[in-house]
Amino acid sequence: METKVIKASGDENLDRDIMMEAGNLIRSGELVAIPTETVYGLAGDALNPLSASKIYAAKGRPSDNPLIVHIAEKKALFKIAETVPEKAEILINEFWPGPLTIIFRKTPAVPKETTGGLDTVAVRMPVNDIAREFILSAGGYIAAPSANSSGKPSCTTAEHVYEDMKGKIPLIIDGGKVGIGLESTIVDMSGEIPCLLRPGMIDIGMLREKIGEVEIDPSIEGVMDENARPKAPGMKYKHYSPRGELYIVKGKRERVISEINSRCADAAKKELRTAVMACEENIERYRADIVESVGSREEPGSIARNLFSVLRDMDKNKADLIFSEEYDVPGMGMAIMNRLVRAAGHKIIDTDK
Ligand code: TXA
Ligand code: MG
């Protein structure tokens, strides 16, 4: 299959033809990759069970891993969510459209193929104009996981999507580099007490400020027990990983720098290709084959925006051994470290110990 890449502007009038073509593909059961404000999504018709199986096949993703349903208008929610609890309503009014996914009990309109067999459905209303126009032209209910191949870092540019989906899908809509760079926050509102399943730009403090008590799924903090079952099934899989071996090095600044430099020097003797993922403020201090800046600690959003593309660069640069600083920054730190710890397969070197 040939994969076309078309640039969109976000202007409704200029993009009319693209949206028509993309909408027709979705209605005929095909897949289209689209930009959103978080990461690129691999879109199919959420109400068509065959589209869900196509998505799983294109990503190489296990089919017990449920998909998020994307809508463009609030009224679309009532066809797919059985009930909308009062606190969910508060979050919707506050954060939609935007990078927040909410889990509801589902109606029979949503096929089990889309929800990986669950009785609940994850719903999100993106704020990105291209995504919204696309959803409307494609019938209003779009299932879209991140557009990466399963296990790889999520895609923040159309080029990343092309690397992973070339020959597998007919169309990629190119909306440029995404603004946020990490996937949406997921909060489960289907039970008694709201529960955070995946951290994102909308952080736990922002949720608690609006609705009070919010639990944190045990899979998010600390090293996950082999037997623990995270409530978001996708969070149990190996994820975001580069091919090289990645370690996170934490502790005081000077200790981290000298630990990484000494490990890189040792590795060079074994003819391994070494790489460091550092903040802008520290890059001059490292000695390795590849030293790449992830962003500035002064601007945590820059680290979130660049993280996945830097992880992809590690593969392009053929790094064998990779060291990353810890980015325990305010606001987005929890989301950044959640992705980085998974990418490193929980391998953390603590220089304070
Ligand atoms: O920002 C985003 O959310 C992006 C863009 C494309 O919108 N999408 C995304 O989808 O990250 P995906 O499929 O890569 O991640 C969805 C996560 C998975 O971990 C999945 O297990 C969880 O959401 N999930 C989906 N439906 C669920 C449900 N009913 N209950 C619990 N977890 C669910
Ligand atoms: Mg994903």
Tab-separated table of C-alpha atoms and ligand atoms in Angstrom:
chain	number	residue	atom	x	y	z
A	1	MET	CA	0.000	0.000	0.000
A	2	GLU	CA	1.256	3.473	-0.841
A	3	THR	CA	1.254	5.912	2.095
A	4	LYS	CA	0.417	9.500	1.160
A	5	VAL	CA	1.496	12.397	3.393
A	6	ILE	CA	-0.555	15.598	3.020
A	7	LYS	CA	0.140	18.877	4.833
A	8	ALA	CA	-2.843	20.508	6.533
A	9	SER	CA	-3.038	24.109	7.697
A	10	GLY	CA	-5.706	23.930	10.387
A	11	ASP	CA	-7.807	26.393	8.346
A	12	GLU	CA	-11.215	24.857	7.704
A	13	ASN	CA	-11.545	26.362	4.201
A	14	LEU	CA	-8.067	25.432	2.987
A	15	ASP	CA	-8.257	21.883	4.334
A	16	ARG	CA	-11.711	21.003	2.966
A	17	ASP	CA	-10.472	18.571	0.275
A	18	ILE	CA	-8.079	16.773	2.631
A	19	MET	CA	-10.796	16.342	5.234
A	20	MET	CA	-13.210	15.014	2.631
A	21	GLU	CA	-10.677	12.430	1.477
A	22	ALA	CA	-9.722	11.465	5.045
A	23	GLY	CA	-13.370	11.229	6.122
A	24	ASN	CA	-14.181	8.950	3.194
A	25	LEU	CA	-11.278	6.653	4.049
A	26	ILE	CA	-12.518	6.315	7.655
A	27	ARG	CA	-16.101	5.615	6.537
A	28	SER	CA	-14.844	2.854	4.264
A	29	GLY	CA	-13.071	1.238	7.232
A	30	GLU	CA	-9.538	2.516	6.475
A	31	LEU	CA	-7.033	4.192	8.813
A	32	VAL	CA	-5.631	7.743	8.729
A	33	ALA	CA	-2.864	9.174	10.936
A	34	ILE	CA	-3.664	12.624	12.363
A	35	PRO	CA	-1.983	15.265	14.515
A	36	THR	CA	-3.439	16.123	17.928
A	37	GLU	CA	-2.063	18.554	20.531
A	38	THR	CA	-0.483	15.657	22.494
A	39	VAL	CA	0.965	13.163	19.967
A	40	TYR	CA	-0.025	11.875	16.503
A	41	GLY	CA	-2.910	9.391	16.509
A	42	LEU	CA	-3.705	6.420	14.265
A	43	ALA	CA	-7.385	6.942	13.558
A	44	GLY	CA	-10.165	4.538	12.626
A	45	ASP	CA	-13.962	4.475	13.002
A	46	ALA	CA	-14.589	3.841	16.732
A	47	LEU	CA	-17.993	2.335	16.063
A	48	ASN	CA	-16.747	-0.143	13.446
A	49	PRO	CA	-15.240	-3.300	14.999
A	50	LEU	CA	-13.224	-4.000	11.838
A	51	SER	CA	-11.411	-0.663	12.118
A	52	ALA	CA	-10.240	-1.600	15.617
A	53	SER	CA	-8.678	-4.817	14.336
A	54	LYS	CA	-6.954	-2.890	11.544
A	55	ILE	CA	-5.493	-0.511	14.142
A	56	TYR	CA	-4.153	-3.388	16.244
A	57	ALA	CA	-2.602	-4.969	13.138
A	58	ALA	CA	-0.940	-1.753	11.888
A	59	LYS	CA	0.579	-1.012	15.313
A	60	GLY	CA	1.452	-4.624	16.084
A	61	ARG	CA	-0.445	-4.040	19.314
A	62	PRO	CA	-2.138	-6.678	21.493
A	63	SER	CA	-5.902	-6.486	21.019
A	64	ASP	CA	-6.626	-6.483	24.781
A	65	ASN	CA	-5.271	-2.934	24.912
A	66	PRO	CA	-8.278	-0.588	24.639
A	67	LEU	CA	-8.427	2.472	22.360
A	68	ILE	CA	-9.409	6.044	23.214
A	69	VAL	CA	-12.544	7.355	21.452
A	70	HIS	CA	-12.061	10.931	20.199
A	71	ILE	CA	-15.033	13.255	19.779
A	72	ALA	CA	-15.319	16.868	18.622
A	73	GLU	CA	-18.539	17.959	20.338
A	74	LYS	CA	-19.763	17.405	23.864
A	75	LYS	CA	-23.147	16.149	22.691
A	76	ALA	CA	-21.420	13.166	21.052
A	77	LEU	CA	-20.586	11.845	24.520
A	78	PHE	CA	-24.116	10.742	25.361
A	79	LYS	CA	-24.214	8.048	22.681
A	80	ILE	CA	-21.126	6.284	24.048
A	81	ALA	CA	-21.089	6.983	27.826
A	82	GLU	CA	-23.810	5.311	29.883
A	83	THR	CA	-23.652	7.913	32.656
A	84	VAL	CA	-21.667	11.106	33.135
A	85	PRO	CA	-20.998	11.535	36.871
A	86	GLU	CA	-21.173	15.050	38.322
A	87	LYS	CA	-17.411	15.255	38.900
A	88	ALA	CA	-16.732	14.151	35.331
A	89	GLU	CA	-18.983	16.983	34.201
A	90	ILE	CA	-16.790	19.419	36.172
A	91	LEU	CA	-13.631	18.090	34.479
A	92	ILE	CA	-15.276	18.289	31.046
A	93	ASN	CA	-16.280	21.911	31.564
A	94	GLU	CA	-12.815	22.767	32.815
A	95	PHE	CA	-10.506	20.801	30.505
A	96	TRP	CA	-12.330	19.883	27.260
A	97	PRO	CA	-11.353	20.367	24.539
A	98	GLY	CA	-7.843	19.476	25.685
A	99	PRO	CA	-5.359	16.797	26.746
A	100	LEU	CA	-7.607	14.953	29.228
A	101	THR	CA	-9.064	11.477	28.640
A	102	ILE	CA	-11.956	10.409	30.870
A	103	ILE	CA	-13.129	6.830	31.422
A	104	PHE	CA	-16.870	6.170	31.605
A	105	ARG	CA	-19.097	3.096	31.697
A	106	LYS	CA	-19.858	2.418	28.028
A	107	THR	CA	-23.108	1.995	26.108
A	108	PRO	CA	-23.698	-0.874	23.640
A	109	ALA	CA	-22.956	1.574	20.782
A	110	VAL	CA	-19.231	1.077	21.419
A	111	PRO	CA	-18.014	-2.290	20.139
A	112	LYS	CA	-15.956	-4.476	22.509
A	113	GLU	CA	-13.207	-4.539	19.885
A	114	THR	CA	-12.655	-0.813	20.496
A	115	THR	CA	-12.514	-1.187	24.298
A	116	GLY	CA	-10.405	-4.355	24.337
A	117	GLY	CA	-13.312	-6.252	25.873
A	118	LEU	CA	-13.877	-3.793	28.753
A	119	ASP	CA	-17.284	-2.406	29.849
A	120	THR	CA	-15.786	1.067	30.045
A	121	VAL	CA	-14.779	3.525	27.336
A	122	ALA	CA	-12.018	6.138	27.331
A	123	VAL	CA	-13.113	9.437	25.746
A	124	ARG	CA	-11.160	12.534	24.797
A	125	MET	CA	-11.995	15.757	22.949
A	126	PRO	CA	-8.815	17.143	21.351
A	127	VAL	CA	-8.314	20.902	21.006
A	128	ASN	CA	-6.172	20.675	17.836
A	129	ASP	CA	-8.119	22.211	14.911
A	130	ILE	CA	-6.993	19.643	12.353
A	131	ALA	CA	-8.032	16.796	14.658
A	132	ARG	CA	-11.433	18.380	15.306
A	133	GLU	CA	-12.212	19.023	11.623
A	134	PHE	CA	-11.138	15.488	10.829
A	135	ILE	CA	-13.328	13.930	13.543
A	136	LEU	CA	-16.368	15.837	12.287
A	137	SER	CA	-15.789	14.887	8.660
A	138	ALA	CA	-15.242	11.238	9.633
A	139	GLY	CA	-18.569	10.776	11.426
A	140	GLY	CA	-17.842	12.026	14.946
A	141	TYR	CA	-16.373	8.944	16.700
A	142	ILE	CA	-12.703	8.217	16.108
A	143	ALA	CA	-10.672	5.492	17.831
A	144	ALA	CA	-7.072	6.635	17.957
A	145	PRO	CA	-4.128	5.198	19.815
A	146	SER	CA	-0.765	6.909	19.477
A	147	ALA	CA	0.470	6.367	15.888
A	148	ASN	CA	3.755	4.622	16.791
A	149	SER	CA	4.469	0.930	16.277
A	150	SER	CA	3.767	-0.876	19.543
A	151	GLY	CA	6.691	-0.515	21.987
A	152	LYS	CA	8.292	2.478	20.224
A	153	PRO	CA	8.211	6.105	21.428
A	154	SER	CA	5.008	7.945	20.421
A	155	CYS	CA	5.148	10.146	17.315
A	156	THR	CA	5.445	13.912	17.671
A	157	THR	CA	5.945	14.649	13.944
A	158	ALA	CA	4.475	13.284	10.698
A	159	GLU	CA	7.987	12.017	9.812
A	160	HIS	CA	7.924	9.742	12.883
A	161	VAL	CA	4.558	8.394	11.771
A	162	TYR	CA	5.931	7.737	8.283
A	163	GLU	CA	8.874	5.778	9.758
A	164	ASP	CA	6.480	3.480	11.620
A	165	MET	CA	3.416	3.296	9.335
A	166	LYS	CA	4.885	3.460	5.814
A	167	GLY	CA	3.132	0.888	3.596
A	168	LYS	CA	0.583	0.064	6.314
A	169	ILE	CA	-1.921	2.944	6.032
A	170	PRO	CA	-3.116	5.021	3.044
A	171	LEU	CA	-2.865	8.556	4.503
A	172	ILE	CA	-0.947	10.644	7.027
A	173	ILE	CA	-2.146	14.207	7.679
A	174	ASP	CA	0.880	16.357	8.486
A	175	GLY	CA	0.127	19.140	10.971
A	176	GLY	CA	3.754	19.851	11.925
A	177	LYS	CA	5.346	19.173	15.288
A	178	VAL	CA	2.836	18.708	18.127
A	179	GLY	CA	2.614	21.243	20.956
A	180	ILE	CA	2.618	19.080	24.107
A	181	GLY	CA	4.576	15.965	23.132
A	182	LEU	CA	3.301	13.533	25.795
A	183	GLU	CA	-0.013	11.672	25.644
A	184	SER	CA	-3.137	12.899	27.430
A	185	THR	CA	-3.768	12.529	31.147
A	186	ILE	CA	-6.178	9.617	31.794
A	187	VAL	CA	-8.603	9.717	34.719
A	188	ASP	CA	-11.035	6.902	35.472
A	189	MET	CA	-14.432	8.298	36.520
A	190	SER	CA	-16.284	4.965	36.207
A	191	GLY	CA	-15.818	3.907	39.856
A	192	GLU	CA	-16.526	5.312	43.344
A	193	ILE	CA	-13.368	7.414	43.611
A	194	PRO	CA	-11.725	9.095	40.589
A	195	CYS	CA	-8.374	7.502	39.758
A	196	LEU	CA	-5.433	8.808	37.728
A	197	LEU	CA	-4.300	6.075	35.325
A	198	ARG	CA	-1.751	7.993	33.238
A	199	PRO	CA	-0.143	11.361	34.107
A	200	GLY	CA	-0.008	14.082	31.443
A	201	MET	CA	0.045	17.847	31.071
A	202	ILE	CA	-3.074	18.182	33.226
A	203	ASP	CA	-1.443	17.130	36.473
A	204	ILE	CA	-2.798	15.575	39.657
A	205	GLY	CA	-2.866	18.953	41.446
A	206	MET	CA	-5.058	20.467	38.737
A	207	LEU	CA	-7.496	17.531	38.962
A	208	ARG	CA	-7.662	17.601	42.783
A	209	GLU	CA	-8.217	21.341	42.797
A	210	LYS	CA	-11.373	20.861	40.712
A	211	ILE	CA	-12.886	17.616	42.081
A	212	GLY	CA	-11.187	16.861	45.417
A	213	GLU	CA	-10.009	13.310	46.078
A	214	VAL	CA	-8.265	11.587	43.161
A	215	GLU	CA	-6.395	8.310	43.703
A	216	ILE	CA	-3.209	7.476	41.823
A	217	ASP	CA	-3.009	4.059	40.177
A	218	PRO	CA	-0.156	2.127	41.838
A	219	SER	CA	1.437	1.431	38.451
A	220	ILE	CA	2.345	5.130	38.080
A	221	GLU	CA	4.610	5.680	41.067
A	222	GLY	CA	7.598	3.551	41.862
A	223	VAL	CA	8.584	0.290	40.260
A	224	MET	CA	5.611	-1.775	39.272
A	225	ASP	CA	5.252	-5.225	40.794
A	226	GLU	CA	5.391	-7.931	38.062
A	227	ASN	CA	1.968	-9.178	39.195
A	228	ALA	CA	0.259	-5.810	39.647
A	229	ARG	CA	-2.384	-5.196	36.987
A	230	PRO	CA	-2.532	-1.519	36.045
A	231	LYS	CA	-6.074	-0.331	35.302
A	232	ALA	CA	-4.963	1.134	31.951
A	233	PRO	CA	-3.956	-2.109	30.242
A	234	GLY	CA	-1.561	-0.272	27.913
A	235	MET	CA	0.623	0.748	30.836
A	236	LYS	CA	1.743	-2.843	31.511
A	237	TYR	CA	3.607	-3.244	28.228
A	238	LYS	CA	7.234	-2.399	27.515
A	239	HIS	CA	6.987	1.038	26.022
A	240	TYR	CA	8.776	3.963	24.415
A	241	SER	CA	12.036	2.015	24.323
A	242	PRO	CA	15.070	2.770	22.179
A	243	ARG	CA	17.122	-0.226	20.967
A	244	GLY	CA	20.160	0.804	23.037
A	245	GLU	CA	20.280	0.134	26.772
A	246	LEU	CA	18.886	3.175	28.621
A	247	TYR	CA	19.666	4.088	32.252
A	248	ILE	CA	18.322	7.003	34.290
A	249	VAL	CA	20.912	8.529	36.623
A	250	LYS	CA	19.563	10.479	39.580
A	251	GLY	CA	20.983	12.443	42.487
A	252	LYS	CA	22.791	15.740	42.997
A	253	ARG	CA	23.835	17.545	39.828
A	254	GLU	CA	27.639	17.175	40.141
A	255	ARG	CA	27.436	13.523	41.150
A	256	VAL	CA	25.158	12.700	38.222
A	257	ILE	CA	27.518	14.379	35.762
A	258	SER	CA	30.604	12.595	37.045
A	259	GLU	CA	28.840	9.211	37.289
A	260	ILE	CA	27.627	9.453	33.683
A	261	ASN	CA	31.017	10.619	32.388
A	262	SER	CA	32.857	7.819	34.156
A	263	ARG	CA	30.425	5.164	32.891
A	264	CYS	CA	30.744	6.546	29.358
A	265	ALA	CA	34.553	6.389	29.594
A	266	ASP	CA	34.359	2.725	30.698
A	267	ALA	CA	31.946	1.884	27.899
A	268	ALA	CA	34.171	3.556	25.296
A	269	LYS	CA	36.952	1.122	26.251
A	270	LYS	CA	34.579	-1.697	25.302
A	271	GLU	CA	33.904	0.079	21.996
A	272	LEU	CA	30.277	0.756	22.839
A	273	ARG	CA	28.641	3.824	21.292
A	274	THR	CA	27.585	6.034	24.201
A	275	ALA	CA	24.888	8.695	24.414
A	276	VAL	CA	23.643	11.178	27.009
A	277	MET	CA	20.186	12.767	27.179
A	278	ALA	CA	20.761	15.943	29.177
A	279	CYS	CA	19.117	19.252	29.902
A	280	GLU	CA	20.250	22.316	27.972
A	281	GLU	CA	21.904	23.677	31.121
A	282	ASN	CA	24.267	20.667	31.419
A	283	ILE	CA	25.096	19.504	27.885
A	284	GLU	CA	28.546	21.131	27.796
A	285	ARG	CA	29.573	19.004	30.771
A	286	TYR	CA	29.261	15.562	29.199
A	287	ARG	CA	31.809	13.508	27.272
A	288	ALA	CA	30.125	10.845	25.124
A	289	ASP	CA	29.770	9.910	21.437
A	290	ILE	CA	26.367	11.587	21.336
A	291	VAL	CA	25.154	14.303	23.711
A	292	GLU	CA	21.641	15.504	22.998
A	293	SER	CA	19.663	18.230	24.743
A	294	VAL	CA	16.133	17.257	25.793
A	295	GLY	CA	15.165	20.815	26.725
A	296	SER	CA	15.542	23.342	29.511
A	297	ARG	CA	14.785	22.775	33.189
A	298	GLU	CA	13.625	26.388	33.224
A	299	GLU	CA	10.870	25.393	30.805
A	300	PRO	CA	9.584	21.876	31.665
A	301	GLY	CA	7.234	21.963	28.649
A	302	SER	CA	10.260	21.889	26.347
A	303	ILE	CA	11.425	18.588	27.897
A	304	ALA	CA	7.968	17.054	27.434
A	305	ARG	CA	7.845	18.249	23.825
A	306	ASN	CA	11.252	16.817	22.866
A	307	LEU	CA	11.454	13.614	24.912
A	308	PHE	CA	10.034	11.156	22.364
A	309	SER	CA	11.942	12.576	19.408
A	310	VAL	CA	15.221	12.453	21.370
A	311	LEU	CA	14.500	8.792	22.227
A	312	ARG	CA	13.969	8.126	18.501
A	313	ASP	CA	17.238	9.940	17.689
A	314	MET	CA	19.068	7.483	19.940
A	315	ASP	CA	18.159	4.717	17.484
A	316	LYS	CA	19.041	6.814	14.427
A	317	ASN	CA	22.444	7.530	15.990
A	318	LYS	CA	22.886	3.839	16.798
A	319	ALA	CA	23.576	4.391	20.488
A	320	ASP	CA	24.404	1.173	22.391
A	321	LEU	CA	24.398	2.629	25.880
A	322	ILE	CA	22.328	5.678	26.857
A	323	PHE	CA	22.279	7.697	30.070
A	324	SER	CA	19.547	10.172	30.891
A	325	GLU	CA	19.330	12.705	33.671
A	326	GLU	CA	16.223	12.612	35.865
A	327	TYR	CA	13.625	15.295	35.045
A	328	ASP	CA	11.735	15.654	38.275
A	329	VAL	CA	10.561	19.126	37.229
A	330	PRO	CA	7.464	20.913	38.595
A	331	GLY	CA	4.138	20.323	36.816
A	332	MET	CA	4.970	17.906	34.021
A	333	GLY	CA	7.709	16.023	35.932
A	334	MET	CA	5.415	13.142	36.868
A	335	ALA	CA	4.353	12.646	33.244
A	336	ILE	CA	7.906	12.971	31.889
A	337	MET	CA	9.353	10.510	34.415
A	338	ASN	CA	6.457	8.073	33.897
A	339	ARG	CA	7.445	7.768	30.200
A	340	LEU	CA	11.210	7.847	30.792
A	341	VAL	CA	11.134	5.149	33.493
A	342	ARG	CA	9.222	2.851	31.128
A	343	ALA	CA	11.599	3.624	28.265
A	344	ALA	CA	14.463	2.608	30.594
A	345	GLY	CA	12.685	-0.568	31.661
A	346	HIS	CA	12.921	0.773	35.268
A	347	LYS	CA	16.757	0.834	35.217
A	348	ILE	CA	17.689	3.685	37.589
A	349	ILE	CA	21.112	4.461	39.047
A	350	ASP	CA	20.846	6.447	42.288
A	351	THR	CA	24.120	8.291	42.977
A	352	ASP	CA	22.958	9.147	46.502
A	353	LYS	CA	23.087	5.469	47.460
B	1	TXA	O1	-2.958	11.836	23.909
B	1	TXA	C1	-3.493	10.742	23.700
B	1	TXA	O2	-4.257	10.220	24.521
B	1	TXA	C2	-3.154	10.026	22.384
B	1	TXA	C3	-3.718	10.869	21.240
B	1	TXA	C4	-3.588	10.206	19.895
B	1	TXA	O3	-5.041	11.229	21.508
B	1	TXA	N1	-3.676	8.692	22.376
B	1	TXA	C5	-3.115	7.690	23.116
B	1	TXA	O4	-3.684	6.435	22.939
B	1	TXA	O5	-2.178	7.858	23.874
B	1	TXA	P1	-2.974	5.075	23.372
B	1	TXA	O6	-3.850	4.027	22.812
B	1	TXA	O7	-1.574	5.069	22.950
B	1	TXA	O8	-3.074	5.051	24.917
B	1	TXA	C6	-4.328	4.849	25.513
B	1	TXA	C7	-4.184	4.316	26.917
B	1	TXA	C8	-3.697	2.884	26.960
B	1	TXA	O9	-2.757	2.747	28.001
B	1	TXA	C9	-4.975	2.110	27.274
B	1	TXA	O10	-4.720	0.923	27.946
B	1	TXA	C10	-5.766	3.105	28.112
B	1	TXA	O11	-5.483	4.335	27.498
B	1	TXA	N2	-7.215	2.906	28.031
B	1	TXA	C11	-8.027	3.044	26.966
B	1	TXA	N3	-9.297	2.710	27.262
B	1	TXA	C12	-9.298	2.361	28.568
B	1	TXA	C13	-10.315	1.913	29.462
B	1	TXA	N4	-11.570	1.749	29.093
B	1	TXA	N5	-9.939	1.635	30.742
B	1	TXA	C14	-8.650	1.810	31.136
B	1	TXA	N6	-7.665	2.218	30.334
B	1	TXA	C15	-7.973	2.486	29.061
B	2	MG	MG	0.469	4.687	23.010
